[in-house]
Coordinates of N, CA, C and O in Angstrom, one line a residue:
Q994 N 15.7 143.8 86.8 CA 15.2 142.7 87.5 C 16.1 142.3 88.8 O 17.1 142.8 88.9
M995 N 15.3 141.7 89.9 CA 16.0 141.7 91.1 C 17.3 140.7 91.0 O 18.3 140.8 91.7
E996 N 17.1 139.7 90.1 CA 18.5 138.7 90.1 C 19.4 139.2 89.2 O 20.5 138.8 89.3
C997 N 19.4 140.3 88.7 CA 20.6 141.0 87.9 C 21.9 141.2 88.9 O 21.6 141.7 89.9
I998 N 22.9 140.9 88.4 CA 24.3 141.0 89.0 C 25.0 142.1 88.4 O 26.2 142.2 88.6
A999 N 24.5 142.9 87.3 CA 25.2 143.7 86.6 C 26.4 143.3 85.9 O 27.5 144.0 86.0
C1000 N 26.4 142.2 85.2 CA 27.5 141.6 84.5 C 27.6 142.3 83.3 O 28.8 142.0 82.7
G1001 N 26.7 142.7 82.7 CA 26.7 143.3 81.3 C 26.7 142.5 80.0 O 26.7 142.7 79.0
L1002 N 26.3 141.2 80.2 CA 26.4 140.2 79.1 C 25.0 140.3 78.5 O 25.2 140.3 77.1
C1003 N 24.0 141.0 78.9 CA 22.8 141.4 78.3 C 23.1 142.5 77.2 O 22.6 142.4 76.0
I1004 N 24.0 143.3 77.6 CA 24.3 144.5 76.6 C 25.1 143.9 75.6 O 24.9 144.2 74.4
D1005 N 26.2 142.9 75.7 CA 26.8 142.3 74.5 C 25.8 141.6 73.7 O 25.9 141.7 72.6
A1006 N 25.0 140.9 74.3 CA 24.0 140.1 73.4 C 23.2 141.0 72.6 O 22.9 140.8 71.5
C1007 N 22.6 142.1 73.1 CA 21.8 142.8 72.5 C 22.4 143.7 71.5 O 21.9 143.8 70.4
D1008 N 23.7 144.1 71.8 CA 24.5 144.8 70.6 C 24.7 143.9 69.6 O 24.8 144.3 68.2
N1009 N 25.0 142.6 69.7 CA 25.3 141.6 68.8 C 24.0 141.4 67.7 O 23.9 141.5 66.4
V1010 N 22.9 141.6 68.5 CA 21.4 141.2 67.6 C 21.2 142.5 66.9 O 20.8 142.5 65.8
M1011 N 21.5 143.6 67.4 CA 21.3 144.8 66.8 C 22.0 144.9 65.5 O 21.7 145.5 64.6
D1012 N 23.2 144.6 65.7 CA 24.2 144.6 64.5 C 23.8 143.8 63.3 O 23.9 144.1 62.3
K1013 N 23.2 142.5 63.7 CA 22.7 141.6 62.6 C 21.4 142.4 62.0 O 21.3 142.0 60.9
L1014 N 20.6 143.0 62.5 CA 19.5 143.7 62.3 C 19.8 145.1 61.5 O 18.8 145.7 61.2
D1015 N 20.9 145.7 61.5 CA 21.3 146.7 61.1 C 20.6 147.8 61.8 O 20.1 148.9 61.2
L1016 N 20.5 147.7 63.2 CA 19.9 148.7 63.8 C 21.0 149.3 64.8 O 22.0 148.9 65.0
K1017 N 20.6 150.7 65.5 CA 21.5 151.3 66.4 C 21.7 150.5 67.7 O 20.8 150.1 68.1
R1018 N 23.1 150.6 67.9 CA 23.4 149.8 69.2 C 22.9 150.6 70.4 O 22.6 151.8 70.3
G1019 N 23.0 150.1 71.4 CA 22.7 150.7 72.8 C 21.3 150.8 73.3 O 20.9 151.4 74.1
L1020 N 20.5 149.7 72.8 CA 19.0 149.5 73.4 C 19.0 149.2 74.9 O 18.3 149.7 75.6
I1021 N 20.2 148.4 75.1 CA 20.4 148.1 76.5 C 21.8 148.7 76.8 O 22.7 148.4 76.4
R1022 N 21.8 149.6 77.9 CA 23.2 150.2 78.3 C 23.1 150.9 79.7 O 22.1 150.9 80.1
Y1023 N 24.3 151.1 80.2 CA 24.6 151.9 81.3 C 24.4 153.3 81.0 O 25.1 153.9 80.1
D1024 N 23.4 154.0 81.5 CA 23.2 155.3 81.1 C 22.6 156.2 82.6 O 22.1 155.6 83.5
T1025 N 22.5 157.5 82.5 CA 22.0 158.3 83.5 C 20.5 158.6 83.1 O 20.1 158.5 82.1
E1026 N 19.8 158.9 84.2 CA 18.3 159.3 84.0 C 18.4 160.7 83.0 O 17.5 160.7 82.2
N1027 N 19.3 161.5 83.3 CA 19.1 163.0 82.6 C 19.3 162.4 81.1 O 18.7 163.3 80.2
R1028 N 20.5 161.9 80.9 CA 20.8 161.6 79.3 C 19.4 160.8 78.7 O 19.1 160.9 77.5
L1029 N 18.7 159.8 79.5 CA 17.6 159.1 79.0 C 16.4 160.2 78.6 O 15.8 160.1 77.6
E1030 N 16.4 161.1 79.7 CA 15.3 162.1 79.4 C 15.8 163.0 78.1 O 14.7 163.3 77.2
D1031 N 16.9 163.4 78.1 CA 17.2 164.2 76.8 C 17.0 163.3 75.4 O 16.7 164.0 74.6
L1032 N 17.3 162.0 75.5 CA 17.0 161.3 74.4 C 15.5 161.1 74.1 O 15.1 161.2 72.9
A1033 N 14.7 160.9 75.1 CA 13.2 161.0 74.9 C 12.7 162.1 74.4 O 11.7 162.2 73.4
Q1034 N 13.2 163.3 74.7 CA 12.7 164.7 74.3 C 13.5 164.9 72.9 O 13.1 166.0 72.5
G1035 N 14.2 164.0 72.4 CA 15.1 164.3 70.9 C 16.3 165.3 71.0 O 16.7 165.6 70.2
K1036 N 16.8 165.5 72.2 CA 17.8 166.6 72.4 C 19.2 165.7 72.4 O 19.1 164.5 72.6
E1037 N 20.2 166.4 72.2 CA 21.5 165.8 72.3 C 21.8 165.5 73.8 O 21.7 166.3 74.7
P1038 N 22.1 164.2 74.1 CA 22.4 163.8 75.5 C 23.5 164.6 76.1 O 24.5 164.8 75.3
R1039 N 23.4 164.8 77.3 CA 24.5 165.5 78.0 C 25.6 164.6 78.1 O 25.6 163.6 78.1
A1040 N 26.7 165.4 78.2 CA 28.2 164.6 78.3 C 28.2 163.9 79.6 O 27.8 164.6 80.5
L1041 N 28.8 162.8 79.6 CA 28.9 162.2 81.0 C 30.0 162.7 81.9 O 31.0 163.1 81.2
R1042 N 29.7 163.2 82.9 CA 30.5 163.8 84.1 C 31.2 162.7 84.9 O 30.2 162.2 86.0
F1043 N 32.4 162.2 84.8 CA 33.0 161.3 85.8 C 33.3 161.9 87.3 O 33.3 161.4 88.2
I1044 N 33.7 163.2 87.0 CA 34.2 163.9 88.3 C 33.1 165.0 88.7 O 32.9 165.9 88.1
R1045 N 32.6 164.3 89.8 CA 31.5 165.3 90.4 C 31.8 165.5 92.0 O 32.6 164.5 92.4
P1046 N 31.1 166.2 92.5 CA 31.3 166.4 94.1 C 31.3 165.2 94.8 O 31.8 164.9 95.5
R1047 N 30.3 164.2 94.4 CA 30.1 163.1 95.0 C 31.1 162.1 94.8 O 31.6 161.5 95.6
T1048 N 31.6 162.0 93.6 CA 32.9 161.2 93.4 C 34.2 161.8 94.1 O 34.9 160.8 94.5
I1049 N 34.2 163.0 94.2 CA 35.2 163.6 94.9 C 35.3 163.2 96.4 O 36.2 163.0 97.2
L1050 N 34.0 163.3 96.9 CA 33.6 163.0 98.3 C 34.1 161.5 98.7 O 34.7 161.3 99.5
Y1051 N 33.6 160.7 97.7 CA 33.9 159.2 97.8 C 35.4 158.9 97.7 O 35.8 158.1 98.6
A1052 N 36.1 159.5 97.0 CA 37.4 159.3 97.0 C 38.1 159.6 98.2 O 39.0 159.1 98.4
I1053 N 37.7 160.9 98.8 CA 38.3 161.5 99.9 C 38.2 160.3 101.0 O 38.9 160.2 101.9
V1054 N 36.9 160.0 101.2 CA 36.6 158.9 102.3 C 37.0 157.8 102.1 O 37.9 157.1 103.2
L1055 N 37.3 157.3 100.7 CA 38.0 155.9 100.7 C 39.4 156.1 100.9 O 40.1 155.2 101.5
S1056 N 40.1 157.2 100.6 CA 41.5 157.5 100.8 C 41.7 157.6 102.3 O 42.5 157.1 102.8
L1057 N 40.9 158.1 103.1 CA 41.1 158.3 104.6 C 40.8 157.0 105.3 O 41.8 156.6 106.1
V1058 N 39.9 156.1 105.0 CA 39.9 154.9 105.4 C 41.0 154.0 105.1 O 41.5 153.3 106.0
G1059 N 41.4 153.9 103.9 CA 42.4 153.1 103.3 C 43.8 153.6 104.0 O 44.5 152.8 104.4
G1060 N 43.9 154.7 104.2 CA 45.2 155.4 104.9 C 45.1 154.9 106.4 O 46.2 154.6 106.9
F1061 N 44.0 155.0 107.2 CA 44.1 154.5 108.3 C 44.2 153.3 108.4 O 44.8 152.7 109.3
M1062 N 43.8 152.1 107.6 CA 43.8 150.8 107.6 C 45.4 150.4 107.6 O 45.9 149.6 108.2
I1063 N 46.1 151.3 106.6 CA 47.5 151.0 106.4 C 48.2 151.4 107.6 O 49.3 150.6 108.1
F1064 N 47.9 152.6 108.1 CA 48.7 152.9 109.3 C 48.5 152.0 110.6 O 49.7 151.7 111.2
T1065 N 47.3 151.4 110.8 CA 47.0 150.6 111.9 C 47.9 149.2 111.8 O 48.4 148.8 112.4
L1066 N 47.9 148.8 110.3 CA 48.6 147.8 109.9 C 50.0 147.9 110.1 O 50.7 146.9 110.9
L1067 N 50.6 148.9 110.1 CA 52.1 149.0 109.9 C 52.6 149.2 111.5 O 53.7 149.0 111.7
N1068 N 51.6 149.7 112.4 CA 51.9 150.2 113.7 C 51.4 149.3 114.6 O 51.3 149.6 116.0
R1069 N 50.9 148.1 114.2 CA 50.3 147.0 115.2 C 51.3 146.5 116.2 O 52.5 146.3 115.5
A1070 N 50.9 146.1 117.2 CA 52.0 145.5 118.2 C 52.3 144.1 117.7 O 51.4 143.4 117.3
P1071 N 53.6 143.6 117.7 CA 53.9 142.4 117.3 C 53.6 141.3 118.2 O 53.9 140.1 118.0
L1072 N 53.1 141.8 119.5 CA 53.0 140.7 120.6 C 51.8 141.1 121.4 O 51.5 142.3 121.6
D1073 N 51.0 140.2 121.9 CA 49.9 140.4 122.8 C 49.8 139.2 123.8 O 50.0 138.0 123.3
I1074 N 49.2 139.4 125.1 CA 49.2 138.3 125.9 C 47.9 138.5 126.7 O 47.3 139.5 126.7
T1075 N 47.4 137.2 127.1 CA 46.0 137.2 128.0 C 46.5 136.1 129.2 O 47.1 135.1 128.8
V1076 N 46.2 136.8 130.4 CA 46.4 135.8 131.6 C 45.0 135.5 132.0 O 44.4 136.5 132.5
L1077 N 44.4 134.4 132.3 CA 43.4 134.2 133.2 C 43.7 133.3 134.3 O 44.4 132.4 134.4
H1078 N 43.1 133.7 135.4 CA 43.4 133.0 136.7 C 42.6 131.9 136.8 O 41.4 132.0 136.2
D1079 N 43.0 130.8 137.3 CA 42.4 129.5 137.5 C 41.3 129.7 138.2 O 41.3 130.4 139.5
R1080 N 40.0 129.3 138.0 CA 38.8 129.5 138.9 C 38.7 128.3 140.0 O 38.1 128.5 141.1
N1081 N 39.3 127.3 139.8 CA 39.1 126.2 140.9 C 40.4 125.3 140.8 O 40.9 124.7 139.9
P1082 N 41.3 125.3 141.8 CA 41.2 126.1 143.0 C 41.7 127.3 142.9 O 42.6 127.8 142.1
L1083 N 41.2 128.5 143.5 CA 41.5 129.9 143.5 C 43.1 130.0 143.9 O 43.8 130.8 143.2
F1084 N 43.4 129.3 145.0 CA 44.8 129.1 145.3 C 45.0 127.9 146.2 O 44.1 127.1 146.5
V1085 N 46.3 127.6 146.4 CA 46.6 126.6 147.2 C 47.6 126.8 148.2 O 48.5 127.6 147.8
K1086 N 47.5 126.5 149.6 CA 48.2 126.7 150.6 C 49.4 125.6 150.7 O 49.1 124.3 150.7
L1087 N 50.6 126.0 150.5 CA 51.7 124.8 150.5 C 52.0 124.6 151.8 O 51.8 125.3 153.0
S1088 N 52.8 123.6 151.9 CA 53.2 122.9 153.2 C 54.4 123.9 153.8 O 54.3 123.9 155.1
S1089 N 54.9 124.5 153.0 CA 56.0 125.6 153.5 C 55.3 126.9 154.2 O 56.0 127.6 154.7
G1090 N 54.1 127.1 153.9 CA 53.2 128.1 154.4 C 52.9 129.4 153.4 O 52.2 130.1 153.7
G1091 N 53.4 129.0 152.4 CA 53.3 130.0 151.1 C 52.0 129.7 150.3 O 51.3 128.7 150.6
F1092 N 51.8 130.4 149.3 CA 50.6 130.3 148.7 C 51.1 130.0 146.9 O 52.0 130.5 146.7
R1093 N 50.1 129.3 146.3 CA 50.3 129.0 145.0 C 49.0 129.5 144.3 O 47.8 129.1 144.6
N1094 N 49.2 130.2 143.1 CA 48.0 130.4 142.1 C 48.2 129.8 140.9 O 49.5 129.9 140.3
G1095 N 47.2 129.4 140.2 CA 47.5 128.9 138.8 C 46.7 130.0 137.8 O 45.9 130.6 138.0
Y1096 N 47.4 130.1 136.6 CA 47.0 131.0 135.5 C 47.3 130.2 134.3 O 48.1 129.5 134.1
E1097 N 46.2 130.5 133.3 CA 46.4 130.1 131.8 C 47.0 131.2 131.1 O 46.4 132.4 131.1
L1098 N 48.1 131.2 130.4 CA 48.8 132.2 129.7 C 48.7 131.8 128.1 O 48.9 130.8 127.7
K1099 N 48.3 133.0 127.3 CA 48.1 132.8 126.0 C 48.8 133.9 125.3 O 48.8 135.2 125.7
I1100 N 49.9 133.5 124.4 CA 50.8 134.5 123.9 C 50.4 134.5 122.5 O 50.8 133.6 121.7
L1101 N 50.3 135.7 122.0 CA 49.7 135.7 120.7 C 51.1 136.5 119.8 O 51.5 137.8 119.8
N1102 N 51.7 135.6 119.0 CA 52.9 136.1 118.0 C 52.5 136.6 116.8 O 52.2 135.7 116.0
K1103 N 52.4 138.0 116.6 CA 51.9 138.4 115.4 C 52.9 138.6 114.2 O 52.8 139.3 113.1
T1104 N 54.1 138.2 114.5 CA 55.3 138.4 113.6 C 55.2 137.0 112.7 O 54.5 136.1 112.9
H1105 N 56.1 137.2 111.7 CA 56.1 136.0 110.8 C 57.5 135.2 111.1 O 58.1 134.4 110.2
E1106 N 58.1 135.3 112.3 CA 59.1 134.6 112.7 C 58.9 133.9 114.0 O 58.2 134.4 114.8
D1107 N 59.6 132.7 114.3 CA 59.4 132.0 115.6 C 60.0 132.8 116.6 O 61.1 133.4 116.4
R1108 N 59.4 132.8 117.8 CA 60.1 133.9 119.0 C 60.1 133.3 120.1 O 59.3 132.1 120.6
H1109 N 61.2 133.6 121.0 CA 61.2 133.2 122.4 C 61.0 134.4 123.2 O 61.5 135.4 122.9
Y1110 N 60.3 134.2 124.4 CA 59.9 135.1 125.3 C 60.3 134.8 126.8 O 60.4 133.8 127.1
K1111 N 60.4 136.0 127.3 CA 60.8 135.9 129.0 C 59.5 136.2 129.7 O 59.1 137.4 129.4
L1112 N 59.2 135.7 130.6 CA 58.2 136.0 131.4 C 58.5 136.6 133.0 O 59.3 135.9 133.4
D1113 N 58.1 137.6 133.2 CA 58.3 138.2 134.8 C 57.0 138.5 135.4 O 55.9 138.7 134.7
V1114 N 56.9 138.5 136.6 CA 55.6 138.9 137.4 C 56.3 140.0 138.4 O 57.0 139.7 139.3
A1115 N 55.5 141.2 138.5 CA 55.7 142.3 139.3 C 54.7 142.2 140.4 O 53.5 142.1 139.9
G1116 N 55.0 142.7 141.6 CA 53.9 142.8 142.4 C 54.2 141.9 143.7 O 53.2 142.3 144.8
L1117 N 54.9 141.0 143.7 CA 55.1 140.1 144.5 C 56.6 140.1 145.0 O 57.5 140.2 144.2
D1118 N 56.8 139.6 146.3 CA 58.2 139.5 146.8 C 58.6 138.2 146.3 O 58.0 137.0 146.8
T1119 N 59.8 138.1 145.8 CA 60.4 136.8 145.2 C 59.5 135.7 144.7 O 59.2 134.7 145.4
P1120 N 58.7 136.0 143.7 CA 57.8 135.1 143.2 C 58.5 134.0 142.4 O 59.5 134.2 141.7
I1121 N 58.0 132.6 142.5 CA 58.5 131.6 141.8 C 57.5 131.2 140.8 O 56.2 130.9 141.0
I1122 N 57.9 131.1 139.5 CA 57.0 130.9 138.1 C 57.5 129.4 137.9 O 58.6 129.3 137.5
T1123 N 56.5 128.6 137.8 CA 56.6 127.4 137.2 C 55.8 127.0 136.1 O 54.4 127.1 136.2
V1124 N 56.3 126.6 134.9 CA 55.5 126.5 133.7 C 55.3 124.9 133.5 O 56.2 124.3 133.4
K1125 N 54.1 124.7 133.3 CA 53.6 123.2 133.2 C 53.3 123.2 131.3 O 52.5 123.7 130.8
A1126 N 54.3 122.5 130.8 CA 54.2 122.4 129.4 C 55.1 121.1 129.1 O 55.7 120.7 129.7
A1127 N 55.1 120.9 127.8 CA 55.8 119.5 127.3 C 57.2 120.0 127.3 O 57.7 121.0 127.0
G1128 N 58.1 119.0 127.7 CA 59.5 119.2 127.8 C 59.8 120.0 129.0 O 59.1 120.4 129.9
N1129 N 61.0 120.7 129.1 CA 61.4 121.4 130.1 C 61.2 122.8 129.8 O 62.5 123.7 129.3
T1130 N 60.1 123.5 129.9 CA 60.0 124.8 129.7 C 60.0 125.6 130.7 O 59.5 125.4 131.8
E1131 N 60.9 126.7 130.6 CA 61.0 127.7 131.8 C 60.3 129.0 131.5 O 60.1 129.4 130.1
A1132 N 60.3 129.9 132.3 CA 59.6 131.0 132.3 C 60.6 132.0 131.5 O 60.2 133.0 130.9
E1133 N 61.9 131.8 131.5 CA 62.8 132.5 131.0 C 62.8 132.4 129.5 O 63.5 133.1 128.7
D1134 N 62.1 131.3 128.9 CA 62.3 130.9 127.6 C 61.1 130.2 127.2 O 60.9 128.9 127.0
L1135 N 60.0 131.0 126.8 CA 58.6 130.5 126.2 C 58.8 130.7 124.8 O 58.8 131.7 124.3
F1136 N 58.5 129.4 124.0 CA 58.7 129.5 122.7 C 57.2 129.4 122.1 O 56.3 128.8 122.3
V1137 N 57.0 130.4 120.9 CA 55.8 130.6 120.2 C 56.2 130.8 118.7 O 57.1 131.4 118.3
K1138 N 55.6 129.8 118.0 CA 55.8 129.8 116.5 C 55.3 131.1 115.9 O 54.4 131.6 116.5
A1139 N 55.8 131.2 114.6 CA 55.2 132.4 113.8 C 53.8 132.4 113.7 O 53.1 131.4 113.2
D1140 N 53.0 133.5 113.6 CA 51.6 133.8 113.4 C 50.8 133.0 114.2 O 49.7 132.2 113.6
T1141 N 51.2 132.6 115.6 CA 50.3 131.5 116.2 C 50.0 131.9 117.6 O 50.6 132.9 118.3
V1142 N 49.4 131.2 118.3 CA 49.1 131.6 119.8 C 49.8 130.3 120.7 O 49.4 129.2 120.3
G1143 N 50.6 130.8 121.5 CA 51.1 129.8 122.5 C 50.4 129.7 123.6 O 49.9 130.8 124.3
H1144 N 50.1 128.4 124.1 CA 49.2 128.2 125.3 C 50.2 127.7 126.5 O 50.9 126.4 126.0
Y1145 N 50.3 128.2 127.7 CA 51.0 127.7 128.6 C 50.1 127.8 130.0 O 49.4 128.8 130.1
H1146 N 50.3 126.8 130.9 CA 49.7 126.9 132.2 C 51.0 126.9 133.1 O 51.8 126.4 133.0
L1147 N 50.7 127.9 134.0 CA 51.7 128.5 134.9 C 51.3 128.5 136.3 O 50.0 128.8 136.6
F1148 N 52.2 128.3 137.2 CA 52.0 128.5 138.6 C 52.7 129.4 139.3 O 53.9 129.6 138.9
V1149 N 52.3 130.3 140.0 CA 53.1 131.5 140.6 C 53.1 131.3 142.4 O 51.9 131.1 142.8
E1150 N 54.3 131.1 142.8 CA 54.2 130.9 144.4 C 55.0 132.0 145.0 O 55.9 132.6 144.5
T1151 N 54.4 132.2 146.2 CA 55.2 133.1 147.0 C 54.7 132.8 148.5 O 54.0 132.4 149.0
D1152 N 55.7 133.4 149.5 CA 55.5 133.3 150.7 C 54.6 134.3 151.6 O 54.3 134.1 152.6
I1153 N 54.2 135.2 150.9 CA 53.1 136.3 151.3 C 51.9 135.7 151.9 O 51.4 134.9 151.3
D1154 N 51.5 136.2 152.9 CA 50.2 135.9 153.4 C 49.4 137.2 153.7 O 49.1 137.8 154.6
A1155 N 48.7 137.6 152.4 CA 47.8 138.7 152.6 C 46.6 138.5 152.7 O 46.1 137.5 152.6
Q1156 N 45.8 139.7 153.2 CA 44.3 139.5 153.7 C 43.4 139.6 152.5 O 42.2 139.4 152.6
K1157 N 44.0 140.2 151.4 CA 43.2 140.6 150.2 C 43.9 140.2 149.1 O 45.1 140.1 149.2
P1158 N 43.2 140.2 147.8 CA 44.0 140.0 146.5 C 45.0 141.1 146.2 O 44.9 142.0 146.7
I1159 N 46.1 140.6 145.7 CA 47.0 141.5 145.5 C 47.1 141.7 143.9 O 47.3 140.6 143.2
D1160 N 47.3 143.0 143.6 CA 47.4 143.3 142.3 C 48.8 142.8 141.6 O 49.9 143.4 142.2
I1161 N 49.0 142.2 140.6 CA 50.1 141.8 140.1 C 50.0 142.1 138.6 O 49.2 142.1 138.0
T1162 N 51.4 142.1 138.0 CA 51.5 142.4 136.5 C 52.3 141.3 135.9 O 53.6 141.3 136.3
F1163 N 52.0 140.6 134.9 CA 52.8 139.9 134.2 C 53.5 140.8 133.1 O 52.7 141.3 132.3
S1164 N 54.7 140.6 132.9 CA 55.3 141.3 131.8 C 56.0 140.3 130.9 O 56.7 139.4 131.5
L1165 N 55.7 140.3 129.5 CA 56.5 139.3 128.6 C 57.4 140.2 127.7 O 56.9 141.1 127.2
T1166 N 58.4 139.6 127.5 CA 59.7 140.4 126.9 C 60.1 139.4 125.5 O 60.5 138.1 125.9
D1167 N 60.1 140.0 124.5 CA 60.7 139.3 123.4 C 62.2 139.3 123.5 O 62.9 140.3 123.6
R1168 N 63.0 138.1 123.6 CA 64.4 138.1 123.8 C 65.2 138.5 122.9 O 66.5 139.0 123.2
D1169 N 64.8 138.6 121.5 CA 65.4 139.0 120.6 C 65.4 140.4 120.3 O 66.2 141.2 119.8
T1170 N 64.1 141.0 120.3 CA 64.0 142.5 120.0 C 63.9 143.3 121.1 O 64.0 144.7 121.1
G1171 N 63.6 142.7 122.4 CA 63.4 143.6 123.6 C 62.0 144.2 123.9 O 61.8 144.9 124.7
Y1172 N 61.0 143.9 123.0 CA 59.6 144.5 122.8 C 59.0 143.7 124.2 O 59.2 142.5 124.4
K1173 N 58.2 144.7 124.8 CA 57.6 144.2 126.0 C 56.2 144.5 126.1 O 55.9 145.7 125.7
T1174 N 55.4 143.5 126.6 CA 53.9 144.0 126.7 C 53.5 143.5 128.2 O 54.2 142.6 128.7
E1175 N 52.4 144.1 128.7 CA 52.1 143.5 130.1 C 50.5 143.2 130.1 O 49.9 143.7 129.2
Y1176 N 50.3 142.6 131.4 CA 48.9 142.2 131.4 C 48.7 142.1 133.0 O 49.4 141.7 133.9
E1177 N 47.6 142.8 133.5 CA 47.4 143.0 135.0 C 46.5 141.7 135.3 O 45.5 141.4 134.7
S1178 N 46.8 141.2 136.7 CA 45.9 140.3 137.1 C 46.1 140.4 138.8 O 46.3 141.4 139.1
V1179 N 45.6 139.3 139.4 CA 45.6 139.4 140.8 C 46.2 138.0 141.4 O 46.3 137.0 140.7
F1180 N 46.7 138.0 142.5 CA 47.3 136.8 143.4 C 46.3 137.0 144.5 O 46.2 137.7 145.3
I1181 N 45.7 135.5 144.8 CA 44.7 135.4 145.8 C 45.4 134.5 146.7 O 45.9 133.4 146.7
T1182 N 45.2 134.9 148.2 CA 45.6 134.0 149.3 C 44.6 133.6 150.3 O 44.6 132.9 151.1
K1183 N 43.4 134.3 150.2 CA 42.2 134.3 151.1 C 41.0 134.2 150.5 O 40.7 134.8 149.5
R1184 N 40.1 133.3 150.8 CA 38.7 133.2 150.3 C 37.8 134.4 151.1 O 38.2 134.7 152.2
K1185 N 36.8 135.0 150.4 CA 36.1 136.0 150.9 C 35.3 135.3 151.9 O 34.7 134.2 151.9
T1186 N 35.1 136.0 153.2 CA 34.4 135.5 154.3 C 33.1 136.4 154.3 O 33.1 137.5 154.4
Q1187 N 31.9 135.6 154.5 CA 30.6 136.1 154.5 C 30.3 137.0 155.7 O 30.7 136.6 156.8

């Protein structure tokens, strides 16, 4: 039947009824086509073989998949970041003559402990990083709770006046363990002219 979920309750019920009628058990049972053919022909049914080439192949495949999953779980990175450049405005020209870009920073703490991180920017001369968050949050001490994603909005300022976007790299370092991860982005100081 299409609705059958192979729970086996019908086998138990049938065996109980067969016992009450003093008939042989096994009218409903799990069996193979070969054994059923043997029984229909009046032969002794073949012995069940649990170890066959197919079961060995399935065991090997499942072991490989399970081993790969355990390996990736044990070797996963404890930290990941994503940095998205603000779309509007792309940049702000400051009264001092420098430029400021805004970024949305997401820190994924995959550990089971609260962590403090230090953020640096490479690719710019003397960048100034300002973090906009509740309280007095500094780029040298970004706090993220265990197994959560920390969201920060930050501004990067510099005095450079480039004619095209500058490739920069955000690097985040775990202050306790020293583990470091990086994310590449751009710093924009000019709009494209047609």
